[in-house]
PDB file of C-alpha atoms in Angstrom:
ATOM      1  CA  UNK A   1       6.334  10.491  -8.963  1.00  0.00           C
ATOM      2  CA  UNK A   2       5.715  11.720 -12.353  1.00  0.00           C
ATOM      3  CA  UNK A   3       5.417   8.137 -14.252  1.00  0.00           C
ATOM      4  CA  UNK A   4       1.783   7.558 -12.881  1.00  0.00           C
ATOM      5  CA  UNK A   5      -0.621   6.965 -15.943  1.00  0.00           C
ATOM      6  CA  UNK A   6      -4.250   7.631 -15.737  1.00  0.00           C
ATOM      7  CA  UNK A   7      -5.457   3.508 -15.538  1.00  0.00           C
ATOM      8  CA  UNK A   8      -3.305   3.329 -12.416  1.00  0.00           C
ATOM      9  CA  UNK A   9      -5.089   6.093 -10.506  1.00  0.00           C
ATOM     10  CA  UNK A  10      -8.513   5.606 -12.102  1.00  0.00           C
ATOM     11  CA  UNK A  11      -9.551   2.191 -10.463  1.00  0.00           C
ATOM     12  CA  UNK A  12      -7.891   3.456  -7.207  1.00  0.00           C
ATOM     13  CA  UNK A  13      -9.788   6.818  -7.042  1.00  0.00           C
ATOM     14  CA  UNK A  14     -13.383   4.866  -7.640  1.00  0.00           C
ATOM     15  CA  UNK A  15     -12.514   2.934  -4.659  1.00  0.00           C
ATOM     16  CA  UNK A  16     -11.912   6.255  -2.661  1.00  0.00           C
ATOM     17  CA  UNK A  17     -14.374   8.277  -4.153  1.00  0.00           C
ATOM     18  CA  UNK A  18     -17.174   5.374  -3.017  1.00  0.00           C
ATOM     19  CA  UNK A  19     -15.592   5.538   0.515  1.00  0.00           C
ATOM     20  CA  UNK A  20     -15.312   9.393   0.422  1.00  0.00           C
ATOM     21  CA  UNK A  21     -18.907   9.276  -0.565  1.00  0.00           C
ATOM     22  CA  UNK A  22     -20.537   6.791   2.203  1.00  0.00           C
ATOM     23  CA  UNK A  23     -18.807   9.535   4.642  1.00  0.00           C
ATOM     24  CA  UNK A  24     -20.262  12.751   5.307  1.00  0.00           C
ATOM     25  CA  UNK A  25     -17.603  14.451   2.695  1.00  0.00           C
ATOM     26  CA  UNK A  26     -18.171  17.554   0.954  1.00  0.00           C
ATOM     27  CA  UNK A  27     -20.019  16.099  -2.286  1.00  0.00           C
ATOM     28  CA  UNK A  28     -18.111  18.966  -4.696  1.00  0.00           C
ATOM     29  CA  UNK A  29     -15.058  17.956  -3.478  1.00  0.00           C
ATOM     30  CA  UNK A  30     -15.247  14.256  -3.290  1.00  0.00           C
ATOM     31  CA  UNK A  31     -13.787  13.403  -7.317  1.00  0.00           C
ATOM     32  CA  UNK A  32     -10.859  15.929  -6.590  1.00  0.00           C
ATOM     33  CA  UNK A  33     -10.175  14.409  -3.416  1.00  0.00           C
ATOM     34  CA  UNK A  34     -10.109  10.504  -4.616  1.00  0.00           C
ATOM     35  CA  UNK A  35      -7.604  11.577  -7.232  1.00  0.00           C
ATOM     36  CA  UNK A  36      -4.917  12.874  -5.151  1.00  0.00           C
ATOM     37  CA  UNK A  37      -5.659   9.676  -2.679  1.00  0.00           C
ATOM     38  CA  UNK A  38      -4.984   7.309  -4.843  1.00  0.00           C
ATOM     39  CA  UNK A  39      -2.101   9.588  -6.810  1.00  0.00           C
ATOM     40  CA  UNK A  40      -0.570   9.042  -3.027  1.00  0.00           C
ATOM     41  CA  UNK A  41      -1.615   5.667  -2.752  1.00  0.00           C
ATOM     42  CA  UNK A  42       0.132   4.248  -6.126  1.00  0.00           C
ATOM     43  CA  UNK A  43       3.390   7.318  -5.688  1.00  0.00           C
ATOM     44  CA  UNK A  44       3.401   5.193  -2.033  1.00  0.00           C
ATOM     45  CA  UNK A  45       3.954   1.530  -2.945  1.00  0.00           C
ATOM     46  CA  UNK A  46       7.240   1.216  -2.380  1.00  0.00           C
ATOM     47  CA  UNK A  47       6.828   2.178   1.459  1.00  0.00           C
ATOM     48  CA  UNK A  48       4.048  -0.383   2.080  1.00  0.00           C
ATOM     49  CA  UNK A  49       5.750  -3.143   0.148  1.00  0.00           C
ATOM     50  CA  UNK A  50       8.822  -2.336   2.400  1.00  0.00           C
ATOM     51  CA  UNK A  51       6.364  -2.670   5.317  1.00  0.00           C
ATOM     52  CA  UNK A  52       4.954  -5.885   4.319  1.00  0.00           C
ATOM     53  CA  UNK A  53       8.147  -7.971   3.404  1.00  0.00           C
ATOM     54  CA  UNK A  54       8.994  -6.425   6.852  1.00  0.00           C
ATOM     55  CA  UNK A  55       5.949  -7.646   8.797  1.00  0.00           C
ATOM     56  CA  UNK A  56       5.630 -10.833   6.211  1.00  0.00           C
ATOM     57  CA  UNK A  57       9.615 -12.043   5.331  1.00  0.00           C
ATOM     58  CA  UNK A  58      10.186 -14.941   3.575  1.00  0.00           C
ATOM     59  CA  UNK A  59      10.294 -17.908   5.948  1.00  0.00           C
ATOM     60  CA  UNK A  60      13.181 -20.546   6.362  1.00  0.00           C
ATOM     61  CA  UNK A  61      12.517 -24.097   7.557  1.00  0.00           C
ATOM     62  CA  UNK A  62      14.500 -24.497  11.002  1.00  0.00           C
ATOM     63  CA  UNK A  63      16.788 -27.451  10.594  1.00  0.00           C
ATOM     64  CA  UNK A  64      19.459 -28.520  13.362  1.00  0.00           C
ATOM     65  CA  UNK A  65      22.157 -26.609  10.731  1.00  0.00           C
ATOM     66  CA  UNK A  66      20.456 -23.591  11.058  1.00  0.00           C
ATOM     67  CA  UNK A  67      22.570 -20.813  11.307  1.00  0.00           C
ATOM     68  CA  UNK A  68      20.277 -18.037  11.846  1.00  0.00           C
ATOM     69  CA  UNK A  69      20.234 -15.451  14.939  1.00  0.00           C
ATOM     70  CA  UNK A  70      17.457 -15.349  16.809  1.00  0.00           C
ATOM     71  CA  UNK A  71      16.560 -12.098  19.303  1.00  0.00           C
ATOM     72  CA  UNK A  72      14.155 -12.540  22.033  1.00  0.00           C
ATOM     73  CA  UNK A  73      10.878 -11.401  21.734  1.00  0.00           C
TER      74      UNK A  73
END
């Protein structure tokens, strides 16, 4: 994904690099390693919105004239 810009990743990567930190991570490589997490994190969106609208889909109010399918389980 080459259309990341800098304020996207930036936010992200402090939010790593405190997690990376309260771990026992290598200190010299903790800034390096926030910044390709959260170049992952934003370049993976797509794939956890697609998750959530999976796991969370817009409901529908169940009248009698509902025409939906319903699978057990």
């Amino acid at each position: 994904m080459s259309n990341i810009t800098f304020e996207q990743v930036d936010e992200i990567a402090l939010g790593f690099a405190e997690a990376l930190a309260a771990t026992n991570h290598n200190k010299d490589k903790i800034s390096k390693d926030a910044i390709e997490l959260a170049i992952a994190w934003v370049a993976n969106r797509q794939d956890r919105e697609k998750i959530f609208k999976q796991n969370f889909p817009n409901w529908q109010k169940l009248t009698p004239e509902t025409t939906m399918q319903f699978e057990p389980g």
